[in-house]
Amino acid sequence: METNNILIKNSIILNPKATGTVDEYKSSLLIENNKISLISEDIEDSNADYIIDAQGKILMPGLINTHSHIPMTLFRGYADDLNLDTWLNDYIWPIESHLNSETIYNGTMLGAIEMIKSGTTTFSDMYFYMGDVAKAIGKAGIRGVLSYSMIDFGDEQKRENEFKESISLIKNHHNTYDGRITTMFGPHSIYTTSPELLRRVRKEANKYNLGIHIHMNETQKEIDDCMDLRGIRPFEYLDDLGILSDDIIAAHCVWLSDNEIDLIKKYDVKVSHNPCSNAKLASGIAPISKLIDNGICVSIGTDGSSSNNNLDMFEEMKFTALLQKAQTLNPEVLSAERTLSLATINGANALGLENLGSIEEGKLADIILINTNRPNFSPINNNTCSNIVYSANGSNVDSTIVNGEILMENRKLTNLNETDILKNANETIDEMIKLKD
Amino acid sequence: METNNILIKNSIILNPKATGTVDEYKSSLLIENNKISLISEDIEDSNADYIIDAQGKILMPGLINTHSHIPMTLFRGYADDLNLDTWLNDYIWPIESHLNSETIYNGTMLGAIEMIKSGTTTFSDMYFYMGDVAKAIGKAGIRGVLSYSMIDFGDEQKRENEFKESISLIKNHHNTYDGRITTMFGPHSIYTTSPELLRRVRKEANKYNLGIHIHMNETQKEIDDCMDLRGIRPFEYLDDLGILSDDIIAAHCVWLSDNEIDLIKKYDVKVSHNPCSNAKLASGIAPISKLIDNGICVSIGTDGSSSNNNLDMFEEMKFTALLQKAQTLNPEVLSAERTLSLATINGANALGLENLGSIEEGKLADIILINTNRPNFSPINNNTCSNIVYSANGSNVDSTIVNGEILMENRKLTNLNETDILKNANETIDEMIKLKD
């Protein structure tokens, strides 16, 4: 639903800060075009074209998912409880060979409505056919930071193709759909790319003034292989290549040496923590409370649906906090407030989107409303932020607004046909499995 | 809604087995009075007073939560991210001193509707004022195995009182409400009770032919204290007291020696695994894949809402599987199928309720229906059981039936007024906090 000025009345505003605290107060809020223009208890109805009565509802920034592979929602439940080799060789790679523009579009639309319905307004993605992902996300209305997943395995011709694809994505889609779609370079990982590719990524990223999204230090095996091959650890290798900088978002970072933590801190590399995926694939538990203590910017990602298996950032927040407490045997680490900041303002900082991630006048209107009138959210007065992180799930999201546009209200999608999208996604994967078998 | 014969047509039936496998097939199912009387593809509509068209829905056993403190839903969000001493001394114990019959009833009703709405049909609970819990659960319609939490700290007079309370609960409430309410003895733990109390619990449990529900080996400190005091570990102490048997349900079991695992196996003690609470309170991660490998009956509990902070057994299943994979660094442990069996058939076995936990003719009609037509549950054909364990949450439950009675249909409670229950619970805790301050 497109409206110009939206007044949200009488909500409880939760405003997370990068310091790990959260402001909470009752107020109304005015959206003009795509921005939060006024936060005040006294806003006249006459200022608005559309009014939402949010009495008893929580208003907070939309959640920011900093690492995903959105078309993989098609593979939800397709391969589970397997070791990584079997999972990749016997399931994921064979089925991925049947992807095309249409299947990618249908998978992306499924992921997009799952995100809208669970309160995620921005995601940072890395996959193939990213032009089709851009097209779907453009239509869906959420915000995407898209990277083409570059893999050369040392092959020069393949490398040329990967830059062609990446630069085509950037030229055709960067800063499109009112700025909702932006792009990054996406070298897949150090074990799937050559040093030549990584060095050139740095050059091109500087030239286009874009960030770099990469998988780092996900498994113990990745570290061992790097040590065997190069005698140094993955972040030390990137340092040697001279590509570390504050525009890198490094997904996973499960296995880190103290020296690597120092490098991440020194270069202000951004870390995307993916606790469900790391647990489900048995990669391990990333030491993010240690990273946070070191002042490193940690945000949260779901990874793809085939290793999670959903895109619910509420669940991901709970996993984040609880896993750190279990691992450190300290219940005080990763408070609810701190955890909420990782999924909002830190996500915005990680992606270089300074005009997102908190509720402030002048920022972009990416906002969700939470219905507190639910058993799992009651009592409501004990601690709002605790309820958000420890008790809620995506189904508690009542309304989702992105760039000033209402994408869901009272759990009904306003612009998209949910029935058709689910039907298309189901038919798509059924057909792909037939082709594979 | 009370009906005699209910026909559920065309559902996908998921039937978990104690072996950790799950049967899946399409069928209709007839409920007569409180039992599953017929499972067949051909059941005439004329057999039923009420027909549910479950085309595209999953029919499975209601989930069984084997360790909770249901009135503590009032304290959801009341005290988080604290060390155990501060949590207990400064928050939980002071607020618990303001509990009474009415507050317990209101807190229990809140927990009951949260369970109904998230697909839990049976729970095993330990707390105070259990007569009021029984009254609320009787009205709410779910199934409860209730234990009065006995604590004597070595005081003989207190001990007498605890037996008086326990036996009063048993005499007044055991096997009431069409058998939905049953009881157990509930010695709180080895560190809050005397050996005299524990020995007498065994005697009385044998006399009344009832089980014993106890907290065991929750924290490292509990083990250390037991070793300091007695020179042996907690399960060795219970063995010395001569009280171990197959009717004991031991909640937590986070810290276990190999000898204790042998004792649990030898006596067929039932283990209730509480992964969210153990993580949130930083107690640790219980080694349940090892217990399962040893043939021990492991089931799942949420613990109280103040250390979780919800009663969603779908979330608890996901935590169960993912934490084991992360801890063992083996993605193959705790498959989705195995995990579903812990939350259903193993729960029934743990509580001695052999007529529950699976979908079979002659068993009690405790059934839930899952709506698969949701983004987080799509695609639906890849793997139903994986979607249940890894992708779903309680909001995917469409309908809940207990003892042949429909308690929720299409997410609407049939017998209870949700608005009133939420209002009462909110007013109750607000008032209690005023009294405490």
Short mmCIF file of N, CA and C in Angstrom, two decimals, chain A residues 145-224:
data_model
loop_
_atom_site.label_atom_id
_atom_site.label_comp_id
_atom_site.label_asym_id
_atom_site.label_seq_id
_atom_site.Cartn_x
_atom_site.Cartn_y
_atom_site.Cartn_z
N VAL A 145 20.78 -5.92 0.10
CA VAL A 145 22.17 -5.60 -0.26
C VAL A 145 22.69 -6.87 -0.93
N LEU A 146 22.83 -6.83 -2.25
CA LEU A 146 23.00 -8.06 -3.02
C LEU A 146 24.43 -8.21 -3.53
N SER A 147 24.95 -9.42 -3.38
CA SER A 147 26.29 -9.74 -3.88
C SER A 147 26.20 -10.97 -4.75
N TYR A 148 26.85 -10.93 -5.87
CA TYR A 148 26.98 -12.13 -6.69
C TYR A 148 28.10 -12.98 -6.10
N SER A 149 27.83 -14.26 -5.90
CA SER A 149 28.78 -15.15 -5.24
C SER A 149 29.88 -15.59 -6.22
N MET A 150 31.08 -15.03 -6.03
CA MET A 150 32.17 -15.25 -6.99
C MET A 150 33.04 -16.44 -6.59
N ILE A 151 33.23 -17.36 -7.53
CA ILE A 151 34.03 -18.57 -7.29
C ILE A 151 34.88 -18.80 -8.53
N ASP A 152 36.22 -18.87 -8.38
CA ASP A 152 37.03 -19.14 -9.59
C ASP A 152 37.89 -20.39 -9.48
N PHE A 153 38.09 -20.89 -8.28
CA PHE A 153 38.96 -22.06 -8.07
C PHE A 153 40.27 -21.92 -8.86
N GLY A 154 40.74 -20.70 -9.01
CA GLY A 154 42.03 -20.47 -9.66
C GLY A 154 41.97 -20.45 -11.20
N ASP A 155 40.79 -20.58 -11.75
CA ASP A 155 40.64 -20.62 -13.22
C ASP A 155 40.44 -19.21 -13.76
N GLU A 156 41.36 -18.80 -14.65
CA GLU A 156 41.37 -17.40 -15.10
C GLU A 156 40.11 -17.03 -15.87
N GLN A 157 39.66 -17.95 -16.70
CA GLN A 157 38.47 -17.67 -17.51
C GLN A 157 37.24 -17.53 -16.62
N LYS A 158 37.14 -18.44 -15.65
CA LYS A 158 36.04 -18.38 -14.70
C LYS A 158 36.09 -17.05 -13.93
N ARG A 159 37.31 -16.65 -13.58
CA ARG A 159 37.49 -15.40 -12.84
C ARG A 159 36.94 -14.21 -13.63
N GLU A 160 37.28 -14.17 -14.91
CA GLU A 160 36.78 -13.08 -15.76
C GLU A 160 35.25 -13.05 -15.75
N ASN A 161 34.68 -14.25 -15.86
CA ASN A 161 33.22 -14.34 -15.86
C ASN A 161 32.62 -13.82 -14.55
N GLU A 162 33.26 -14.14 -13.42
CA GLU A 162 32.74 -13.72 -12.12
C GLU A 162 32.74 -12.19 -11.99
N PHE A 163 33.79 -11.55 -12.52
CA PHE A 163 33.81 -10.08 -12.47
C PHE A 163 32.77 -9.49 -13.42
N LYS A 164 32.60 -10.17 -14.55
CA LYS A 164 31.57 -9.71 -15.50
C LYS A 164 30.19 -9.75 -14.83
N GLU A 165 29.91 -10.86 -14.17
CA GLU A 165 28.62 -11.02 -13.48
C GLU A 165 28.45 -9.98 -12.36
N SER A 166 29.51 -9.83 -11.57
CA SER A 166 29.44 -8.90 -10.43
C SER A 166 29.22 -7.47 -10.91
N ILE A 167 29.97 -7.09 -11.94
CA ILE A 167 29.89 -5.70 -12.40
C ILE A 167 28.58 -5.46 -13.14
N SER A 168 28.08 -6.49 -13.79
CA SER A 168 26.76 -6.37 -14.41
C SER A 168 25.68 -6.16 -13.34
N LEU A 169 25.76 -6.93 -12.25
CA LEU A 169 24.81 -6.73 -11.14
C LEU A 169 24.87 -5.29 -10.62
N ILE A 170 26.10 -4.81 -10.45
CA ILE A 170 26.28 -3.46 -9.90
C ILE A 170 25.74 -2.41 -10.87
N LYS A 171 26.13 -2.54 -12.13
CA LYS A 171 25.71 -1.51 -13.10
C LYS A 171 24.21 -1.50 -13.32
N ASN A 172 23.59 -2.68 -13.31
CA ASN A 172 22.16 -2.74 -13.61
C ASN A 172 21.26 -2.54 -12.39
N HIS A 173 21.79 -2.83 -11.22
CA HIS A 173 20.88 -2.89 -10.08
C HIS A 173 21.29 -2.04 -8.88
N HIS A 174 22.53 -1.57 -8.81
CA HIS A 174 22.92 -0.81 -7.62
C HIS A 174 22.11 0.47 -7.52
N ASN A 175 21.60 0.68 -6.31
CA ASN A 175 20.84 1.89 -6.03
C ASN A 175 19.58 2.03 -6.90
N THR A 176 18.90 0.90 -7.10
CA THR A 176 17.63 0.93 -7.84
C THR A 176 16.46 0.78 -6.87
N TYR A 177 15.26 0.85 -7.41
CA TYR A 177 14.03 0.76 -6.61
C TYR A 177 14.09 1.73 -5.42
N ASP A 178 14.18 3.00 -5.73
CA ASP A 178 14.25 4.06 -4.70
C ASP A 178 15.38 3.82 -3.70
N GLY A 179 16.43 3.20 -4.15
CA GLY A 179 17.57 2.96 -3.25
C GLY A 179 17.43 1.72 -2.39
N ARG A 180 16.33 0.99 -2.55
CA ARG A 180 16.16 -0.21 -1.72
C ARG A 180 17.14 -1.32 -2.07
N ILE A 181 17.52 -1.38 -3.34
CA ILE A 181 18.50 -2.40 -3.76
C ILE A 181 19.87 -1.74 -3.89
N THR A 182 20.81 -2.25 -3.11
CA THR A 182 22.21 -1.85 -3.31
C THR A 182 23.03 -3.12 -3.50
N THR A 183 24.31 -2.96 -3.75
CA THR A 183 25.12 -4.13 -4.10
C THR A 183 26.47 -4.11 -3.38
N MET A 184 27.09 -5.27 -3.35
CA MET A 184 28.45 -5.44 -2.83
C MET A 184 29.17 -6.45 -3.74
N PHE A 185 30.45 -6.55 -3.57
CA PHE A 185 31.18 -7.66 -4.17
C PHE A 185 31.08 -8.86 -3.23
N GLY A 186 30.98 -10.05 -3.82
CA GLY A 186 30.75 -11.24 -2.99
C GLY A 186 31.70 -12.39 -3.26
N PRO A 187 33.01 -12.20 -3.06
CA PRO A 187 33.90 -13.36 -3.19
C PRO A 187 33.46 -14.42 -2.19
N HIS A 188 33.19 -15.64 -2.66
CA HIS A 188 32.52 -16.63 -1.81
C HIS A 188 33.29 -16.94 -0.53
N SER A 189 34.60 -17.20 -0.67
CA SER A 189 35.39 -17.60 0.50
C SER A 189 36.84 -17.71 0.05
N ILE A 190 37.74 -17.91 1.00
CA ILE A 190 39.14 -18.06 0.59
C ILE A 190 39.41 -19.42 -0.04
N TYR A 191 38.57 -20.40 0.22
CA TYR A 191 38.85 -21.75 -0.30
C TYR A 191 38.21 -22.01 -1.66
N THR A 192 37.44 -21.05 -2.15
CA THR A 192 36.83 -21.22 -3.48
C THR A 192 37.32 -20.15 -4.46
N THR A 193 38.20 -19.26 -3.98
CA THR A 193 38.68 -18.18 -4.86
C THR A 193 40.20 -18.12 -4.81
N SER A 194 40.77 -17.56 -5.86
CA SER A 194 42.23 -17.41 -5.94
C SER A 194 42.66 -16.10 -5.31
N PRO A 195 43.95 -15.97 -4.94
CA PRO A 195 44.44 -14.67 -4.44
C PRO A 195 44.26 -13.58 -5.50
N GLU A 196 44.38 -13.95 -6.77
CA GLU A 196 44.19 -12.96 -7.84
C GLU A 196 42.77 -12.39 -7.80
N LEU A 197 41.79 -13.27 -7.61
CA LEU A 197 40.41 -12.80 -7.54
C LEU A 197 40.23 -11.88 -6.34
N LEU A 198 40.74 -12.28 -5.19
CA LEU A 198 40.55 -11.48 -3.98
C LEU A 198 41.20 -10.11 -4.10
N ARG A 199 42.41 -10.07 -4.67
CA ARG A 199 43.08 -8.77 -4.83
C ARG A 199 42.31 -7.87 -5.79
N ARG A 200 41.80 -8.47 -6.85
CA ARG A 200 41.06 -7.64 -7.81
C ARG A 200 39.73 -7.17 -7.22
N VAL A 201 39.12 -8.02 -6.39
CA VAL A 201 37.88 -7.60 -5.70
C VAL A 201 38.14 -6.32 -4.90
N ARG A 202 39.26 -6.31 -4.19
CA ARG A 202 39.58 -5.10 -3.40
C ARG A 202 39.69 -3.88 -4.31
N LYS A 203 40.36 -4.04 -5.44
CA LYS A 203 40.56 -2.93 -6.38
C LYS A 203 39.21 -2.42 -6.91
N GLU A 204 38.38 -3.38 -7.33
CA GLU A 204 37.09 -2.99 -7.91
C GLU A 204 36.16 -2.41 -6.83
N ALA A 205 36.22 -2.99 -5.63
CA ALA A 205 35.38 -2.48 -4.54
C ALA A 205 35.74 -1.03 -4.24
N ASN A 206 37.03 -0.74 -4.25
CA ASN A 206 37.46 0.65 -4.03
C ASN A 206 36.98 1.55 -5.17
N LYS A 207 37.11 1.04 -6.38
CA LYS A 207 36.72 1.82 -7.56
C LYS A 207 35.23 2.17 -7.52
N TYR A 208 34.40 1.16 -7.19
CA TYR A 208 32.94 1.39 -7.18
C TYR A 208 32.44 1.91 -5.82
N ASN A 209 33.37 2.00 -4.87
CA ASN A 209 33.00 2.41 -3.51
C ASN A 209 31.91 1.51 -2.91
N LEU A 210 32.14 0.20 -3.02
CA LEU A 210 31.18 -0.78 -2.50
C LEU A 210 31.88 -1.72 -1.52
N GLY A 211 31.10 -2.33 -0.65
CA GLY A 211 31.66 -3.26 0.33
C GLY A 211 31.90 -4.64 -0.24
N ILE A 212 32.43 -5.51 0.63
CA ILE A 212 32.76 -6.89 0.25
C ILE A 212 32.12 -7.84 1.26
N HIS A 213 31.41 -8.82 0.75
CA HIS A 213 30.69 -9.80 1.59
C HIS A 213 31.34 -11.16 1.35
N ILE A 214 31.84 -11.79 2.39
CA ILE A 214 32.60 -13.04 2.21
C ILE A 214 32.35 -13.99 3.39
N HIS A 215 32.35 -15.30 3.11
CA HIS A 215 32.32 -16.31 4.18
C HIS A 215 33.73 -16.45 4.76
N MET A 216 33.87 -16.41 6.06
CA MET A 216 35.20 -16.55 6.69
C MET A 216 35.14 -17.48 7.90
N ASN A 217 36.16 -18.33 8.02
CA ASN A 217 36.42 -19.12 9.24
C ASN A 217 35.17 -19.83 9.76
N GLU A 218 34.47 -20.51 8.82
CA GLU A 218 33.22 -21.17 9.21
C GLU A 218 33.46 -22.49 9.93
N THR A 219 34.41 -23.28 9.39
CA THR A 219 34.64 -24.60 9.99
C THR A 219 36.11 -24.77 10.39
N GLN A 220 36.33 -25.69 11.30
CA GLN A 220 37.69 -26.02 11.72
C GLN A 220 38.50 -26.50 10.50
N LYS A 221 37.84 -27.25 9.63
CA LYS A 221 38.53 -27.78 8.43
C LYS A 221 39.06 -26.64 7.55
N GLU A 222 38.26 -25.57 7.45
CA GLU A 222 38.68 -24.42 6.63
C GLU A 222 39.99 -23.83 7.18
N ILE A 223 40.10 -23.77 8.50
CA ILE A 223 41.32 -23.25 9.12
C ILE A 223 42.48 -24.20 8.86
N ASP A 224 42.23 -25.50 9.09
CA ASP A 224 43.28 -26.50 8.90
C ASP A 224 43.80 -26.47 7.46
#
